[in-house]
Amino acid sequence: MQRRYRTRVAGETFEFQGLRELLARASPARSGDELAGVAARDESERVAAQLLLADVGLGEFLEDLVVPYEQDEVTRLIVDGHDAPAFAPLANRSVGEFRDWLLDYGTDAEALQRLAPGLTPEMVAAVSKLMRNQDLILAARKRRVVTRFRNTLGLPGRVSIRLQPNHPADDPAGITASIVDGLLYGCGDAVIGINPATDSVERLIELTRLLAELIERYRIPTQGCVLGHVTAQLEAIERGAPVDLVFQSIAGTEAANAAFGFDLALLRRAREAALELGRGSLGQDLMYFETGQGSCLSAEAHHGCDQQTLEARAYAVARAFSPLLVNTVVGFIGPEYLYDGKQITRAGLEDHFCGKLLGVPMGCDVCYTNHAEADQDDMDNLLTLLGVAGCNYFMGVPGADDVMLSYQSTSFHDSHYLRQVLGLRPAPEFERWLREMGIVDEGHRLRPSETRHRLLAAPEIQGGTED
């Protein structure tokens, strides 16, 4: 059921057909929406759409679906899984009133946690379009999403790092060298995650075993993941590979996910297969998802929706599988979708806010491609803002330059900047391991490099002694 929205601003009449169009026109400017032809034509139309959106009742998002129920399994997942009792406290509020409630002193982590099952991604996308950057930071900071596999991620006062040791030839020696380097900088508590350069299942199994052996040998309280396609990981599990986390890039429509080569049934099958391995020691949150604004548009599967609303729908997919980790690879798809540092920054804050409100353990790959109008200063800014907002984890890439994926991210060193400036620490189990290994001192500071590197020559590390 579509409603027509109409208003006058500065003597000009603006009219929008249905929530899909209203959401798109209310979005802050970004190149992807312009490419798709759904963006506001100018700031006047954007403001008109935002004024109208503020008065829309939250319940309307359960009636006017931006992607048809009959055509899309993600829509069916959202609608069929909606928790009406959880939604009841806000059922009679408008989007604007929802914003006020989020920023109220009395709205705390417990209130947000209770509400999460009652929120749809379209609701949280809508309210984000009415919020300044500082609003997105403040509201997201109130919400903590804690997950567990071999350590505990997302606790207050903590920030974790994915150690990303990619190699353009999947060379085990090169990958191992990057892993050791990252560990000696105190990175890797979120996951040690390798993006394989090939689609070979044999190589995926080889790298999975490398990670499992390294984690066991060093007794590291973390998890490993080779970020191959879910079908390759499922085959690896069936062939006896020691898979910790199951990875998949996901999007907000069935058609976009089909372009990625999977559906929800396949994700369920892979999760069940990994659960049967029982490799988690503290918990069984074992799915790892990556997302990014623009993925539905790049797959020609956006149904006329704006890219940020569809990104929020991807978090509904993630939420259904109790993931350990979810991150937006915010600037990776390129300037066709997020043109410059300003748009990347805004998108990163939106993504983190929307994911956290939906109950997803959000991290962010703070990144950009070399042809975007952005630089490392923009990434420093976004890293800091997301750190203040309570983002669960970031990337640790050697030199901040991924030589396999050819994009710029955050380095091993950046974690120490963030932890110092905001008083944050690693996951507690990993932090204890860092102290026991002599990598950090009692004040959580890195020991001198010569001291850390001598640790690798110790007999117990080289396998010279047994417990």
Tab-separated table of C-alpha atoms in Angstrom:
chain	number	residue	atom	x	y	z
A	1	MET	CA	0.000	0.000	0.000
A	2	GLN	CA	1.634	3.199	-1.192
A	3	ARG	CA	0.829	6.649	0.105
A	4	ARG	CA	1.533	9.900	-1.716
A	5	TYR	CA	3.572	12.456	0.271
A	6	ARG	CA	3.279	16.149	-0.605
A	7	THR	CA	4.559	19.423	0.871
A	8	ARG	CA	5.525	22.973	-0.056
A	9	VAL	CA	8.964	24.379	0.761
A	10	ALA	CA	9.945	27.976	-0.089
A	11	GLY	CA	6.981	28.323	-2.412
A	12	GLU	CA	7.696	25.125	-4.342
A	13	THR	CA	5.537	21.979	-4.216
A	14	PHE	CA	7.228	18.593	-3.805
A	15	GLU	CA	5.506	15.247	-4.172
A	16	PHE	CA	6.803	11.715	-3.555
A	17	GLN	CA	5.167	8.397	-4.376
A	18	GLY	CA	5.543	5.887	-1.570
A	19	LEU	CA	8.206	5.271	1.046
A	20	ARG	CA	10.752	3.946	-1.436
A	21	GLU	CA	10.909	7.276	-3.240
A	22	LEU	CA	10.653	9.331	-0.066
A	23	LEU	CA	13.570	7.477	1.559
A	24	ALA	CA	15.714	7.869	-1.532
A	25	ARG	CA	15.081	11.600	-1.877
A	26	ALA	CA	15.723	12.159	1.857
A	27	SER	CA	19.181	10.539	1.736
A	28	PRO	CA	22.289	12.697	2.122
A	29	ALA	CA	23.974	13.187	-1.242
A	30	ARG	CA	26.063	10.344	-2.637
A	31	SER	CA	27.247	9.403	-6.080
A	32	GLY	CA	25.661	5.939	-6.123
A	33	ASP	CA	22.142	7.265	-5.721
A	34	GLU	CA	22.805	9.794	-8.457
A	35	LEU	CA	24.084	7.004	-10.698
A	36	ALA	CA	20.908	5.010	-9.994
A	37	GLY	CA	18.691	8.035	-10.698
A	38	VAL	CA	17.010	7.944	-7.285
A	39	ALA	CA	18.716	10.890	-5.544
A	40	ALA	CA	17.116	14.238	-4.762
A	41	ARG	CA	17.652	16.644	-7.623
A	42	ASP	CA	18.848	19.384	-5.252
A	43	GLU	CA	18.980	20.343	-1.586
A	44	SER	CA	15.474	21.818	-1.646
A	45	GLU	CA	13.976	18.492	-2.668
A	46	ARG	CA	16.133	16.674	-0.104
A	47	VAL	CA	14.941	18.952	2.712
A	48	ALA	CA	11.319	18.574	1.586
A	49	ALA	CA	11.675	14.786	1.699
A	50	GLN	CA	13.284	14.890	5.126
A	51	LEU	CA	10.501	17.099	6.513
A	52	LEU	CA	7.891	14.669	5.252
A	53	LEU	CA	9.843	11.637	6.424
A	54	ALA	CA	10.006	13.028	9.963
A	55	ASP	CA	6.195	12.823	10.179
A	56	VAL	CA	5.876	9.272	8.828
A	57	GLY	CA	4.650	6.783	11.423
A	58	LEU	CA	7.037	3.917	12.088
A	59	GLY	CA	4.190	1.461	11.554
A	60	GLU	CA	3.909	2.539	7.914
A	61	PHE	CA	7.175	0.724	7.153
A	62	LEU	CA	5.384	-2.570	7.896
A	63	GLU	CA	2.768	-1.808	5.253
A	64	ASP	CA	4.556	-0.008	2.406
A	65	LEU	CA	7.442	-2.365	1.622
A	66	VAL	CA	10.297	-0.905	-0.411
A	67	VAL	CA	10.982	-4.285	-2.067
A	68	PRO	CA	7.904	-6.464	-2.749
A	69	TYR	CA	7.282	-9.345	-0.336
A	70	GLU	CA	6.422	-11.785	-3.140
A	71	GLN	CA	9.626	-11.070	-5.058
A	72	ASP	CA	12.261	-10.996	-2.348
A	73	GLU	CA	13.273	-13.424	0.417
A	74	VAL	CA	15.060	-10.660	2.339
A	75	THR	CA	11.768	-8.772	2.586
A	76	ARG	CA	10.061	-11.964	3.744
A	77	LEU	CA	12.784	-12.462	6.353
A	78	ILE	CA	12.242	-8.906	7.642
A	79	VAL	CA	8.439	-9.040	7.722
A	80	ASP	CA	8.032	-12.602	9.003
A	81	GLY	CA	10.661	-12.096	11.704
A	82	HIS	CA	9.292	-8.808	12.997
A	83	ASP	CA	8.715	-8.857	16.772
A	84	ALA	CA	5.516	-6.889	17.386
A	85	PRO	CA	5.725	-6.917	21.214
A	86	ALA	CA	9.278	-5.493	21.086
A	87	PHE	CA	8.072	-2.800	18.688
A	88	ALA	CA	5.005	-1.874	20.732
A	89	PRO	CA	6.599	0.935	22.817
A	90	LEU	CA	7.350	2.906	19.625
A	91	ALA	CA	4.500	1.677	17.437
A	92	ASN	CA	2.673	5.017	17.554
A	93	ARG	CA	5.738	7.222	17.080
A	94	SER	CA	6.879	8.997	13.945
A	95	VAL	CA	10.364	8.832	12.491
A	96	GLY	CA	11.120	12.264	13.933
A	97	GLU	CA	9.893	11.198	17.369
A	98	PHE	CA	12.027	8.067	17.088
A	99	ARG	CA	15.067	10.304	16.570
A	100	ASP	CA	14.203	12.316	19.668
A	101	TRP	CA	13.758	9.106	21.681
A	102	LEU	CA	17.149	7.756	20.556
A	103	LEU	CA	18.917	10.935	21.698
A	104	ASP	CA	17.040	11.214	24.994
A	105	TYR	CA	19.111	10.896	28.170
A	106	GLY	CA	16.834	8.113	29.391
A	107	THR	CA	17.304	5.861	26.360
A	108	ASP	CA	20.043	3.463	27.387
A	109	ALA	CA	21.653	0.227	26.196
A	110	GLU	CA	18.979	-1.957	27.797
A	111	ALA	CA	16.164	-0.048	26.091
A	112	LEU	CA	17.879	-0.320	22.720
A	113	GLN	CA	18.493	-4.029	23.201
A	114	ARG	CA	14.836	-4.672	24.020
A	115	LEU	CA	13.714	-2.657	21.005
A	116	ALA	CA	16.046	-4.211	18.409
A	117	PRO	CA	13.872	-7.234	17.405
A	118	GLY	CA	10.997	-4.833	16.738
A	119	LEU	CA	12.935	-2.613	14.353
A	120	THR	CA	13.072	-3.141	10.622
A	121	PRO	CA	16.042	-1.930	8.570
A	122	GLU	CA	13.829	0.569	6.765
A	123	MET	CA	12.903	2.173	10.089
A	124	VAL	CA	16.519	2.626	11.166
A	125	ALA	CA	17.548	3.790	7.689
A	126	ALA	CA	14.761	6.362	7.797
A	127	VAL	CA	15.740	7.826	11.156
A	128	SER	CA	19.419	7.948	10.143
A	129	LYS	CA	18.470	10.263	7.266
A	130	LEU	CA	17.254	12.834	9.800
A	131	MET	CA	20.391	12.705	11.931
A	132	ARG	CA	23.599	14.705	11.928
A	133	ASN	CA	26.887	12.847	12.219
A	134	GLN	CA	27.046	13.587	15.942
A	135	ASP	CA	23.554	12.111	16.387
A	136	LEU	CA	24.640	8.884	14.687
A	137	ILE	CA	27.685	8.694	16.957
A	138	LEU	CA	25.787	9.376	20.167
A	139	ALA	CA	22.976	6.893	19.528
A	140	ALA	CA	25.289	4.123	18.310
A	141	ARG	CA	27.592	4.560	21.305
A	142	LYS	CA	24.731	3.669	23.635
A	143	ARG	CA	24.403	0.208	22.067
A	144	ARG	CA	26.882	-2.606	22.675
A	145	VAL	CA	26.565	-5.924	20.825
A	146	VAL	CA	28.721	-8.603	22.482
A	147	THR	CA	29.655	-11.854	20.712
A	148	ARG	CA	31.852	-14.851	21.554
A	149	PHE	CA	33.759	-17.642	19.852
A	150	ARG	CA	37.232	-18.027	21.407
A	151	ASN	CA	37.203	-14.574	22.952
A	152	THR	CA	34.704	-11.865	23.849
A	153	LEU	CA	34.157	-9.040	21.361
A	154	GLY	CA	32.211	-5.792	21.694
A	155	LEU	CA	32.538	-5.104	25.401
A	156	PRO	CA	32.517	-1.470	26.600
A	157	GLY	CA	35.997	0.044	26.703
A	158	ARG	CA	37.323	-2.450	24.163
A	159	VAL	CA	38.127	-2.328	20.469
A	160	SER	CA	39.358	-5.265	18.408
A	161	ILE	CA	41.327	-5.652	15.189
A	162	ARG	CA	41.034	-8.045	12.297
A	163	LEU	CA	44.554	-9.021	11.281
A	164	GLN	CA	44.406	-9.038	7.458
A	165	PRO	CA	47.561	-10.730	6.061
A	166	ASN	CA	46.582	-10.914	2.388
A	167	HIS	CA	49.150	-11.949	-0.234
A	168	PRO	CA	48.808	-11.542	-4.032
A	169	ALA	CA	49.957	-15.139	-4.613
A	170	ASP	CA	48.518	-16.729	-1.450
A	171	ASP	CA	52.086	-17.550	-0.458
A	172	PRO	CA	52.000	-19.241	2.991
A	173	ALA	CA	55.393	-17.815	3.975
A	174	GLY	CA	54.352	-14.271	3.091
A	175	ILE	CA	51.028	-14.657	4.850
A	176	THR	CA	52.709	-16.070	7.951
A	177	ALA	CA	55.181	-13.194	8.039
A	178	SER	CA	52.323	-10.679	7.987
A	179	ILE	CA	50.464	-12.584	10.704
A	180	VAL	CA	53.495	-12.608	12.987
A	181	ASP	CA	54.068	-8.906	12.339
A	182	GLY	CA	50.455	-8.132	13.213
A	183	LEU	CA	50.515	-10.234	16.368
A	184	LEU	CA	53.641	-8.439	17.534
A	185	TYR	CA	51.692	-5.188	17.205
A	186	GLY	CA	48.901	-6.638	19.336
A	187	CYS	CA	46.451	-7.105	16.459
A	188	GLY	CA	44.274	-10.108	15.657
A	189	ASP	CA	41.724	-10.386	18.454
A	190	ALA	CA	38.708	-9.942	16.147
A	191	VAL	CA	39.941	-12.565	13.692
A	192	ILE	CA	42.974	-13.478	11.643
A	193	GLY	CA	41.272	-13.260	8.271
A	194	ILE	CA	42.808	-14.004	4.880
A	195	ASN	CA	41.208	-12.940	1.595
A	196	PRO	CA	42.395	-15.674	-0.783
A	197	ALA	CA	43.689	-14.566	-4.167
A	198	THR	CA	42.209	-17.621	-5.912
A	199	ASP	CA	38.930	-19.553	-5.836
A	200	SER	CA	40.718	-22.859	-5.276
A	201	VAL	CA	39.142	-25.023	-2.574
A	202	GLU	CA	42.489	-26.768	-2.120
A	203	ARG	CA	44.191	-23.439	-1.394
A	204	LEU	CA	41.382	-22.453	0.962
A	205	ILE	CA	41.885	-25.698	2.904
A	206	GLU	CA	45.659	-25.164	2.978
A	207	LEU	CA	45.286	-21.638	4.386
A	208	THR	CA	42.599	-22.734	6.854
A	209	ARG	CA	44.955	-25.367	8.220
A	210	LEU	CA	47.785	-22.838	8.391
A	211	LEU	CA	45.638	-20.567	10.580
A	212	ALA	CA	44.411	-23.409	12.775
A	213	GLU	CA	47.943	-24.701	13.376
A	214	LEU	CA	49.280	-21.227	14.137
A	215	ILE	CA	46.451	-20.425	16.576
A	216	GLU	CA	46.915	-23.773	18.338
A	217	ARG	CA	50.717	-23.551	18.420
A	218	TYR	CA	50.764	-20.045	19.882
A	219	ARG	CA	47.675	-20.772	22.004
A	220	ILE	CA	46.094	-17.564	20.735
A	221	PRO	CA	42.585	-16.823	22.038
A	222	THR	CA	41.244	-15.786	18.654
A	223	GLN	CA	39.690	-17.280	15.536
A	224	GLY	CA	40.783	-17.746	11.955
A	225	CYS	CA	38.896	-17.319	8.709
A	226	VAL	CA	39.707	-17.692	5.033
A	227	LEU	CA	37.265	-15.414	3.277
A	228	GLY	CA	36.406	-17.643	0.352
A	229	HIS	CA	32.928	-18.051	-1.091
A	230	VAL	CA	30.488	-19.817	1.211
A	231	THR	CA	30.218	-22.767	-1.194
A	232	ALA	CA	33.999	-23.277	-1.074
A	233	GLN	CA	33.980	-23.073	2.719
A	234	LEU	CA	31.155	-25.595	2.923
A	235	GLU	CA	33.103	-27.990	0.699
A	236	ALA	CA	36.188	-27.429	2.858
A	237	ILE	CA	34.185	-28.363	5.966
A	238	GLU	CA	32.892	-31.495	4.241
A	239	ARG	CA	36.510	-32.411	3.411
A	240	GLY	CA	37.581	-32.105	7.048
A	241	ALA	CA	39.102	-28.598	7.127
A	242	PRO	CA	39.265	-26.982	10.611
A	243	VAL	CA	36.988	-24.028	9.773
A	244	ASP	CA	36.361	-21.576	12.621
A	245	LEU	CA	34.213	-18.869	11.010
A	246	VAL	CA	32.069	-19.052	7.867
A	247	PHE	CA	32.364	-15.922	5.735
A	248	GLN	CA	30.166	-14.399	3.047
A	249	SER	CA	29.651	-10.977	1.482
A	250	ILE	CA	25.947	-10.146	1.732
A	251	ALA	CA	23.538	-7.551	0.370
A	252	GLY	CA	20.044	-6.272	1.020
A	253	THR	CA	18.031	-7.919	-1.760
A	254	GLU	CA	17.529	-11.488	-2.915
A	255	ALA	CA	18.667	-10.593	-6.421
A	256	ALA	CA	21.922	-9.033	-5.194
A	257	ASN	CA	22.641	-12.056	-3.027
A	258	ALA	CA	21.932	-14.303	-6.009
A	259	ALA	CA	24.548	-12.298	-7.914
A	260	PHE	CA	26.936	-13.105	-5.044
A	261	GLY	CA	26.070	-16.766	-5.593
A	262	PHE	CA	24.025	-17.720	-2.530
A	263	ASP	CA	20.634	-17.626	-0.888
A	264	LEU	CA	19.526	-17.729	2.730
A	265	ALA	CA	19.085	-21.507	2.698
A	266	LEU	CA	22.735	-21.939	1.743
A	267	LEU	CA	23.822	-19.685	4.619
A	268	ARG	CA	21.757	-21.777	7.024
A	269	ARG	CA	23.332	-24.980	5.717
A	270	ALA	CA	26.858	-23.574	6.077
A	271	ARG	CA	26.192	-22.325	9.593
A	272	GLU	CA	24.826	-25.702	10.669
A	273	ALA	CA	27.866	-27.464	9.198
A	274	ALA	CA	30.269	-25.168	11.068
A	275	LEU	CA	28.322	-25.549	14.319
A	276	GLU	CA	28.768	-29.310	14.105
A	277	LEU	CA	32.548	-28.800	14.263
A	278	GLY	CA	32.203	-27.262	17.737
A	279	ARG	CA	35.416	-25.264	17.482
A	280	GLY	CA	34.369	-22.338	19.683
A	281	SER	CA	35.503	-22.422	23.304
A	282	LEU	CA	33.497	-19.489	24.731
A	283	GLY	CA	30.573	-19.357	22.318
A	284	GLN	CA	29.271	-20.418	18.930
A	285	ASP	CA	28.841	-17.067	17.148
A	286	LEU	CA	30.658	-18.190	14.015
A	287	MET	CA	29.369	-16.304	10.980
A	288	TYR	CA	31.353	-13.426	9.472
A	289	PHE	CA	29.638	-11.083	7.007
A	290	GLU	CA	30.894	-8.130	4.982
A	291	THR	CA	28.715	-5.506	3.358
A	292	GLY	CA	29.022	-2.151	1.617
A	293	GLN	CA	26.764	0.585	0.276
A	294	GLY	CA	26.345	0.217	-3.476
A	295	SER	CA	26.498	-3.569	-3.752
A	296	CYS	CA	22.852	-3.873	-4.840
A	297	LEU	CA	23.278	-1.122	-7.418
A	298	SER	CA	26.457	-2.695	-8.803
A	299	ALA	CA	24.513	-5.964	-9.216
A	300	GLU	CA	21.605	-4.123	-10.899
A	301	ALA	CA	19.413	-5.429	-8.076
A	302	HIS	CA	18.365	-2.276	-6.206
A	303	HIS	CA	14.620	-2.167	-7.076
A	304	GLY	CA	14.757	1.634	-7.303
A	305	CYS	CA	15.836	1.987	-3.654
A	306	ASP	CA	18.630	4.162	-2.310
A	307	GLN	CA	21.848	2.381	-1.434
A	308	GLN	CA	21.833	3.197	2.283
A	309	THR	CA	18.380	1.712	2.864
A	310	LEU	CA	19.450	-1.445	1.047
A	311	GLU	CA	22.632	-1.570	3.121
A	312	ALA	CA	20.522	-1.551	6.288
A	313	ARG	CA	18.536	-4.478	4.862
A	314	ALA	CA	21.791	-6.452	4.618
A	315	TYR	CA	22.063	-6.146	8.412
A	316	ALA	CA	18.680	-7.875	8.727
A	317	VAL	CA	20.225	-10.794	6.829
A	318	ALA	CA	23.221	-10.773	9.162
A	319	ARG	CA	21.061	-10.532	12.286
A	320	ALA	CA	19.251	-13.753	11.391
A	321	PHE	CA	22.466	-15.794	11.657
A	322	SER	CA	23.893	-14.653	15.035
A	323	PRO	CA	27.238	-13.547	13.563
A	324	LEU	CA	30.470	-13.028	15.464
A	325	LEU	CA	31.531	-10.227	13.108
A	326	VAL	CA	29.907	-7.931	10.557
A	327	ASN	CA	31.684	-5.084	8.871
A	328	THR	CA	30.962	-2.533	6.222
A	329	VAL	CA	33.844	-2.289	3.752
A	330	VAL	CA	32.774	1.269	3.477
A	331	GLY	CA	34.906	2.808	0.730
A	332	PHE	CA	35.903	-0.354	-1.122
A	333	ILE	CA	33.375	-0.394	-3.965
A	334	GLY	CA	34.661	2.925	-5.275
A	335	PRO	CA	33.798	6.555	-6.036
A	336	GLU	CA	30.944	5.539	-8.320
A	337	TYR	CA	29.024	4.850	-5.101
A	338	LEU	CA	30.777	7.000	-2.466
A	339	TYR	CA	32.609	9.753	-4.274
A	340	ASP	CA	34.891	11.330	-1.679
A	341	GLY	CA	36.028	11.376	1.928
A	342	LYS	CA	32.904	13.241	3.041
A	343	GLN	CA	30.553	10.666	1.558
A	344	ILE	CA	32.656	7.750	2.862
A	345	THR	CA	32.650	9.238	6.359
A	346	ARG	CA	28.900	9.759	6.367
A	347	ALA	CA	28.272	6.238	5.037
A	348	GLY	CA	30.521	4.668	7.664
A	349	LEU	CA	28.670	6.407	10.490
A	350	GLU	CA	25.282	5.493	8.996
A	351	ASP	CA	26.238	1.847	8.549
A	352	HIS	CA	27.553	1.486	12.083
A	353	PHE	CA	24.480	3.199	13.551
A	354	CYS	CA	21.979	1.117	11.569
A	355	GLY	CA	23.753	-2.161	12.289
A	356	LYS	CA	24.017	-1.480	16.000
A	357	LEU	CA	20.337	-0.517	16.316
A	358	LEU	CA	19.366	-3.774	14.635
A	359	GLY	CA	21.536	-5.722	17.086
A	360	VAL	CA	24.416	-6.543	14.747
A	361	PRO	CA	28.067	-6.629	16.000
A	362	MET	CA	29.340	-3.913	13.660
A	363	GLY	CA	32.909	-3.286	12.630
A	364	CYS	CA	34.225	-1.192	9.777
A	365	ASP	CA	36.923	-1.514	7.182
A	366	VAL	CA	37.835	2.180	7.119
A	367	CYS	CA	39.078	2.285	3.549
A	368	TYR	CA	39.151	3.875	0.121
A	369	THR	CA	40.265	3.015	-3.391
A	370	ASN	CA	43.060	4.912	-5.068
A	371	HIS	CA	40.727	6.576	-7.579
A	372	ALA	CA	38.436	8.047	-4.901
A	373	GLU	CA	38.665	11.670	-3.812
A	374	ALA	CA	39.954	10.641	-0.377
A	375	ASP	CA	43.217	10.147	1.472
A	376	GLN	CA	44.539	8.737	4.725
A	377	ASP	CA	43.588	11.877	6.648
A	378	ASP	CA	39.944	11.107	5.807
A	379	MET	CA	40.468	7.596	7.128
A	380	ASP	CA	42.028	8.918	10.340
A	381	ASN	CA	38.945	11.070	10.840
A	382	LEU	CA	36.489	8.232	10.245
A	383	LEU	CA	38.506	5.831	12.410
A	384	THR	CA	38.361	8.311	15.284
A	385	LEU	CA	34.651	9.043	14.868
A	386	LEU	CA	33.764	5.350	14.765
A	387	GLY	CA	35.998	4.702	17.763
A	388	VAL	CA	34.028	7.305	19.702
A	389	ALA	CA	30.801	5.688	18.453
A	390	GLY	CA	31.792	2.325	19.937
A	391	CYS	CA	32.572	0.374	16.774
A	392	ASN	CA	33.440	-3.244	17.649
A	393	TYR	CA	36.494	-3.661	15.431
A	394	PHE	CA	38.634	-2.353	12.585
A	395	MET	CA	41.187	-3.749	10.124
A	396	GLY	CA	44.898	-4.178	10.626
A	397	VAL	CA	46.637	-4.285	7.236
A	398	PRO	CA	50.440	-4.175	6.824
A	399	GLY	CA	51.274	-0.553	6.047
A	400	ALA	CA	47.529	0.164	5.577
A	401	ASP	CA	48.031	-0.933	1.937
A	402	ASP	CA	46.449	-4.214	0.879
A	403	VAL	CA	48.745	-5.477	-1.864
A	404	MET	CA	46.320	-8.192	-2.958
A	405	LEU	CA	43.027	-6.255	-3.033
A	406	SER	CA	44.723	-2.977	-4.079
A	407	TYR	CA	43.011	-0.578	-1.709
A	408	GLN	CA	43.940	1.527	1.305
A	409	SER	CA	42.760	0.590	4.792
A	410	THR	CA	44.046	0.981	8.373
A	411	SER	CA	47.375	-0.302	9.645
A	412	PHE	CA	48.598	-2.285	12.651
A	413	HIS	CA	49.818	1.017	14.127
A	414	ASP	CA	46.382	2.638	13.929
A	415	SER	CA	45.031	0.378	16.668
A	416	HIS	CA	47.540	1.861	19.106
A	417	TYR	CA	46.580	5.393	18.154
A	418	LEU	CA	42.917	4.618	18.761
A	419	ARG	CA	43.489	2.722	21.986
A	420	GLN	CA	45.673	5.494	23.385
A	421	VAL	CA	43.497	8.449	22.425
A	422	LEU	CA	40.229	6.841	23.568
A	423	GLY	CA	41.511	4.658	26.401
A	424	LEU	CA	40.438	1.414	24.714
A	425	ARG	CA	41.881	-2.085	25.117
A	426	PRO	CA	41.759	-5.379	23.187
A	427	ALA	CA	39.379	-8.244	23.911
A	428	PRO	CA	40.075	-9.363	27.510
A	429	GLU	CA	41.235	-12.902	26.700
A	430	PHE	CA	43.537	-11.633	23.957
A	431	GLU	CA	44.856	-8.876	26.193
A	432	ARG	CA	45.894	-11.449	28.800
A	433	TRP	CA	47.657	-13.445	26.089
A	434	LEU	CA	49.547	-10.349	24.923
A	435	ARG	CA	50.787	-9.763	28.474
A	436	GLU	CA	51.706	-13.415	28.993
A	437	MET	CA	53.656	-13.390	25.741
A	438	GLY	CA	55.465	-10.200	26.750
A	439	ILE	CA	54.150	-8.285	23.738
A	440	VAL	CA	52.617	-5.585	25.941
A	441	ASP	CA	53.453	-4.493	29.474
A	442	GLU	CA	51.122	-4.127	32.443
A	443	GLY	CA	50.151	-0.667	31.207
A	444	HIS	CA	48.997	-2.213	27.896
A	445	ARG	CA	51.862	-0.550	26.013
A	446	LEU	CA	53.888	-2.338	23.354
A	447	ARG	CA	57.262	-3.485	24.563
A	448	PRO	CA	60.315	-2.400	22.521
A	449	SER	CA	60.470	-4.105	19.137
A	450	GLU	CA	63.669	-6.009	19.913
A	451	THR	CA	62.019	-7.531	22.987
A	452	ARG	CA	58.926	-8.571	21.060
A	453	HIS	CA	60.865	-10.119	18.201
A	454	ARG	CA	63.035	-12.165	20.572
A	455	LEU	CA	59.866	-13.907	21.702
A	456	LEU	CA	59.643	-15.745	18.401
A	457	ALA	CA	62.970	-17.444	19.041
A	458	ALA	CA	61.836	-18.865	22.388
A	459	PRO	CA	61.819	-22.696	22.480
A	460	GLU	CA	58.155	-22.910	23.450
A	461	ILE	CA	57.203	-20.824	20.421
A	462	GLN	CA	59.413	-22.822	18.089
A	463	GLY	CA	57.969	-26.092	19.340
A	464	GLY	CA	61.021	-27.056	21.378
A	465	THR	CA	59.083	-27.830	24.551
A	466	GLU	CA	55.825	-29.524	25.375
A	467	ASP	CA	53.323	-28.808	28.140
